[in-house]
């Protein structure tokens, strides 16, 4: 797994998984994580979400992983840097509330909510 790769390789990163079926992952906590994602250059936030909910198109299906690129607190829109730009375009916007619902959606293969992976570059003192 990704976490094992980081740990076994003694790479200067930490990895944290946030499943959205945990009580502490409220919409407000989600917004705080998104704001941190775009303000801290040491963090990379990778969202795992339901494609049909995020794109508001139930002809699309399945889960997907993509990066948080930006957030506009005035419009409450998240800009996504997509990992499959040929299918979904390189960058697209999604209302934060809809993306939260797309991350809360249960993954049919694991019966858990989706969520996010947070990769953080460690300070030099932690290497």
PDB file of C-alpha atoms in Angstrom:
ATOM      1  CA  UNK A   1       0.000   0.000   0.000  1.00  0.00           C
ATOM      2  CA  UNK A   2       0.931   3.641  -0.285  1.00  0.00           C
ATOM      3  CA  UNK A   3       1.462   4.002   3.464  1.00  0.00           C
ATOM      4  CA  UNK A   4       3.782   0.969   3.548  1.00  0.00           C
ATOM      5  CA  UNK A   5       5.743   2.364   0.607  1.00  0.00           C
ATOM      6  CA  UNK A   6       6.304   5.672   2.446  1.00  0.00           C
ATOM      7  CA  UNK A   7       7.194   3.999   5.752  1.00  0.00           C
ATOM      8  CA  UNK A   8       9.435   1.257   4.330  1.00  0.00           C
ATOM      9  CA  UNK A   9      11.237   3.691   2.060  1.00  0.00           C
ATOM     10  CA  UNK A  10      11.843   6.044   4.985  1.00  0.00           C
ATOM     11  CA  UNK A  11      10.598   8.859   2.782  1.00  0.00           C
ATOM     12  CA  UNK A  12      10.192  12.311   4.375  1.00  0.00           C
ATOM     13  CA  UNK A  13       6.383  12.180   4.254  1.00  0.00           C
ATOM     14  CA  UNK A  14       3.542  11.235   6.548  1.00  0.00           C
ATOM     15  CA  UNK A  15       0.231   9.835   5.341  1.00  0.00           C
ATOM     16  CA  UNK A  16      -3.105  10.163   7.101  1.00  0.00           C
ATOM     17  CA  UNK A  17      -6.384   8.591   6.030  1.00  0.00           C
ATOM     18  CA  UNK A  18      -9.673  10.313   6.847  1.00  0.00           C
ATOM     19  CA  UNK A  19     -12.796   8.220   6.368  1.00  0.00           C
ATOM     20  CA  UNK A  20     -15.949  10.294   6.246  1.00  0.00           C
ATOM     21  CA  UNK A  21     -18.026   7.839   8.260  1.00  0.00           C
ATOM     22  CA  UNK A  22     -16.225   9.012  11.398  1.00  0.00           C
ATOM     23  CA  UNK A  23     -18.239  11.387  13.580  1.00  0.00           C
ATOM     24  CA  UNK A  24     -15.478  13.996  13.675  1.00  0.00           C
ATOM     25  CA  UNK A  25     -15.509  14.441   9.884  1.00  0.00           C
ATOM     26  CA  UNK A  26     -18.330  16.961   9.780  1.00  0.00           C
ATOM     27  CA  UNK A  27     -18.859  19.387   6.920  1.00  0.00           C
ATOM     28  CA  UNK A  28     -17.102  22.054   9.002  1.00  0.00           C
ATOM     29  CA  UNK A  29     -14.087  19.767   9.575  1.00  0.00           C
ATOM     30  CA  UNK A  30     -14.044  19.012   5.837  1.00  0.00           C
ATOM     31  CA  UNK A  31     -13.906  22.740   5.023  1.00  0.00           C
ATOM     32  CA  UNK A  32     -11.034  23.197   7.503  1.00  0.00           C
ATOM     33  CA  UNK A  33      -9.094  20.393   5.786  1.00  0.00           C
ATOM     34  CA  UNK A  34      -9.780  21.889   2.348  1.00  0.00           C
ATOM     35  CA  UNK A  35      -8.613  25.318   3.531  1.00  0.00           C
ATOM     36  CA  UNK A  36      -5.446  23.725   4.911  1.00  0.00           C
ATOM     37  CA  UNK A  37      -4.922  21.893   1.627  1.00  0.00           C
ATOM     38  CA  UNK A  38      -4.774  25.114  -0.360  1.00  0.00           C
ATOM     39  CA  UNK A  39      -2.887  27.219   2.191  1.00  0.00           C
ATOM     40  CA  UNK A  40      -0.110  24.837   3.295  1.00  0.00           C
ATOM     41  CA  UNK A  41       2.403  23.903   0.614  1.00  0.00           C
ATOM     42  CA  UNK A  42       3.519  20.879   2.660  1.00  0.00           C
ATOM     43  CA  UNK A  43       0.119  19.184   2.339  1.00  0.00           C
ATOM     44  CA  UNK A  44      -1.420  17.321  -0.573  1.00  0.00           C
ATOM     45  CA  UNK A  45      -5.052  16.311  -0.134  1.00  0.00           C
ATOM     46  CA  UNK A  46      -6.379  13.517  -2.327  1.00  0.00           C
ATOM     47  CA  UNK A  47     -10.151  13.107  -2.272  1.00  0.00           C
ATOM     48  CA  UNK A  48     -11.889   9.758  -2.768  1.00  0.00           C
ATOM     49  CA  UNK A  49     -15.427  10.451  -3.938  1.00  0.00           C
ATOM     50  CA  UNK A  50     -18.459   9.173  -5.807  1.00  0.00           C
ATOM     51  CA  UNK A  51     -18.190  10.441  -9.386  1.00  0.00           C
ATOM     52  CA  UNK A  52     -21.954  10.552  -9.942  1.00  0.00           C
ATOM     53  CA  UNK A  53     -22.543  12.731  -6.862  1.00  0.00           C
ATOM     54  CA  UNK A  54     -19.562  15.048  -7.431  1.00  0.00           C
ATOM     55  CA  UNK A  55     -20.478  15.651 -11.083  1.00  0.00           C
ATOM     56  CA  UNK A  56     -24.220  15.659 -10.353  1.00  0.00           C
ATOM     57  CA  UNK A  57     -24.621  13.103 -13.145  1.00  0.00           C
ATOM     58  CA  UNK A  58     -25.976   9.716 -12.213  1.00  0.00           C
ATOM     59  CA  UNK A  59     -24.992   8.283 -15.621  1.00  0.00           C
ATOM     60  CA  UNK A  60     -21.450   8.325 -14.291  1.00  0.00           C
ATOM     61  CA  UNK A  61     -20.620   5.748 -11.685  1.00  0.00           C
ATOM     62  CA  UNK A  62     -17.993   4.454  -9.360  1.00  0.00           C
ATOM     63  CA  UNK A  63     -15.396   6.050  -7.189  1.00  0.00           C
ATOM     64  CA  UNK A  64     -12.501   8.267  -8.137  1.00  0.00           C
ATOM     65  CA  UNK A  65      -9.398   9.891  -6.624  1.00  0.00           C
ATOM     66  CA  UNK A  66      -8.331  13.457  -7.423  1.00  0.00           C
ATOM     67  CA  UNK A  67      -6.330  16.294  -5.891  1.00  0.00           C
ATOM     68  CA  UNK A  68      -7.635  19.434  -4.206  1.00  0.00           C
ATOM     69  CA  UNK A  69      -6.236  22.363  -6.220  1.00  0.00           C
ATOM     70  CA  UNK A  70      -8.045  25.400  -4.818  1.00  0.00           C
ATOM     71  CA  UNK A  71     -10.960  26.576  -2.705  1.00  0.00           C
ATOM     72  CA  UNK A  72     -12.978  29.779  -2.923  1.00  0.00           C
ATOM     73  CA  UNK A  73     -14.475  30.534   0.505  1.00  0.00           C
ATOM     74  CA  UNK A  74     -16.837  33.137  -1.003  1.00  0.00           C
ATOM     75  CA  UNK A  75     -18.518  30.739  -3.442  1.00  0.00           C
ATOM     76  CA  UNK A  76     -17.744  27.596  -1.389  1.00  0.00           C
ATOM     77  CA  UNK A  77     -16.391  25.911  -4.537  1.00  0.00           C
ATOM     78  CA  UNK A  78     -13.515  23.455  -4.620  1.00  0.00           C
ATOM     79  CA  UNK A  79     -11.302  23.287  -7.692  1.00  0.00           C
ATOM     80  CA  UNK A  80     -10.273  19.710  -8.425  1.00  0.00           C
ATOM     81  CA  UNK A  81      -7.105  18.744 -10.311  1.00  0.00           C
ATOM     82  CA  UNK A  82      -8.321  15.561 -11.930  1.00  0.00           C
ATOM     83  CA  UNK A  83      -6.228  12.428 -12.302  1.00  0.00           C
ATOM     84  CA  UNK A  84      -8.156  11.538 -15.474  1.00  0.00           C
ATOM     85  CA  UNK A  85      -8.220  14.806 -17.446  1.00  0.00           C
ATOM     86  CA  UNK A  86      -9.256  13.142 -20.708  1.00  0.00           C
ATOM     87  CA  UNK A  87     -12.519  11.991 -19.162  1.00  0.00           C
ATOM     88  CA  UNK A  88     -13.310  14.795 -16.693  1.00  0.00           C
ATOM     89  CA  UNK A  89     -11.088  17.732 -17.833  1.00  0.00           C
ATOM     90  CA  UNK A  90      -7.882  18.731 -16.099  1.00  0.00           C
ATOM     91  CA  UNK A  91      -9.538  21.124 -13.630  1.00  0.00           C
ATOM     92  CA  UNK A  92     -13.178  21.378 -12.627  1.00  0.00           C
ATOM     93  CA  UNK A  93     -15.162  22.998  -9.835  1.00  0.00           C
ATOM     94  CA  UNK A  94     -17.583  21.435  -7.406  1.00  0.00           C
ATOM     95  CA  UNK A  95     -19.657  23.001  -4.633  1.00  0.00           C
ATOM     96  CA  UNK A  96     -18.066  22.047  -1.316  1.00  0.00           C
ATOM     97  CA  UNK A  97     -21.304  20.643   0.088  1.00  0.00           C
ATOM     98  CA  UNK A  98     -21.765  18.354  -2.933  1.00  0.00           C
ATOM     99  CA  UNK A  99     -18.147  17.152  -2.729  1.00  0.00           C
ATOM    100  CA  UNK A 100     -18.599  16.445   0.968  1.00  0.00           C
ATOM    101  CA  UNK A 101     -21.657  14.303   0.150  1.00  0.00           C
ATOM    102  CA  UNK A 102     -19.643  12.549  -2.575  1.00  0.00           C
ATOM    103  CA  UNK A 103     -16.941  11.708  -0.009  1.00  0.00           C
ATOM    104  CA  UNK A 104     -19.476  10.534   2.598  1.00  0.00           C
ATOM    105  CA  UNK A 105     -20.970   8.121   0.043  1.00  0.00           C
ATOM    106  CA  UNK A 106     -20.241   4.494   0.884  1.00  0.00           C
ATOM    107  CA  UNK A 107     -17.810   2.591  -1.304  1.00  0.00           C
ATOM    108  CA  UNK A 108     -19.647  -0.575  -2.367  1.00  0.00           C
ATOM    109  CA  UNK A 109     -16.474  -2.673  -2.242  1.00  0.00           C
ATOM    110  CA  UNK A 110     -15.554  -1.762   1.343  1.00  0.00           C
ATOM    111  CA  UNK A 111     -18.918  -0.717   2.842  1.00  0.00           C
ATOM    112  CA  UNK A 112     -17.168   2.330   4.331  1.00  0.00           C
ATOM    113  CA  UNK A 113     -17.537   5.941   3.420  1.00  0.00           C
ATOM    114  CA  UNK A 114     -14.987   7.353   1.067  1.00  0.00           C
ATOM    115  CA  UNK A 115     -12.797  10.171   2.303  1.00  0.00           C
ATOM    116  CA  UNK A 116      -9.391  11.712   1.779  1.00  0.00           C
ATOM    117  CA  UNK A 117      -5.721  10.892   1.922  1.00  0.00           C
ATOM    118  CA  UNK A 118      -3.495  13.605   3.363  1.00  0.00           C
ATOM    119  CA  UNK A 119       0.166  13.455   2.397  1.00  0.00           C
ATOM    120  CA  UNK A 120       2.403  15.828   4.327  1.00  0.00           C
ATOM    121  CA  UNK A 121       6.048  16.630   3.770  1.00  0.00           C
ATOM    122  CA  UNK A 122       7.847  16.335   7.101  1.00  0.00           C
ATOM    123  CA  UNK A 123      10.081  19.108   8.368  1.00  0.00           C
ATOM    124  CA  UNK A 124      13.830  18.475   8.061  1.00  0.00           C
ATOM    125  CA  UNK A 125      13.964  17.866  11.804  1.00  0.00           C
ATOM    126  CA  UNK A 126      11.583  14.890  11.403  1.00  0.00           C
ATOM    127  CA  UNK A 127      13.561  13.104   8.677  1.00  0.00           C
TER     128      UNK A 127
END
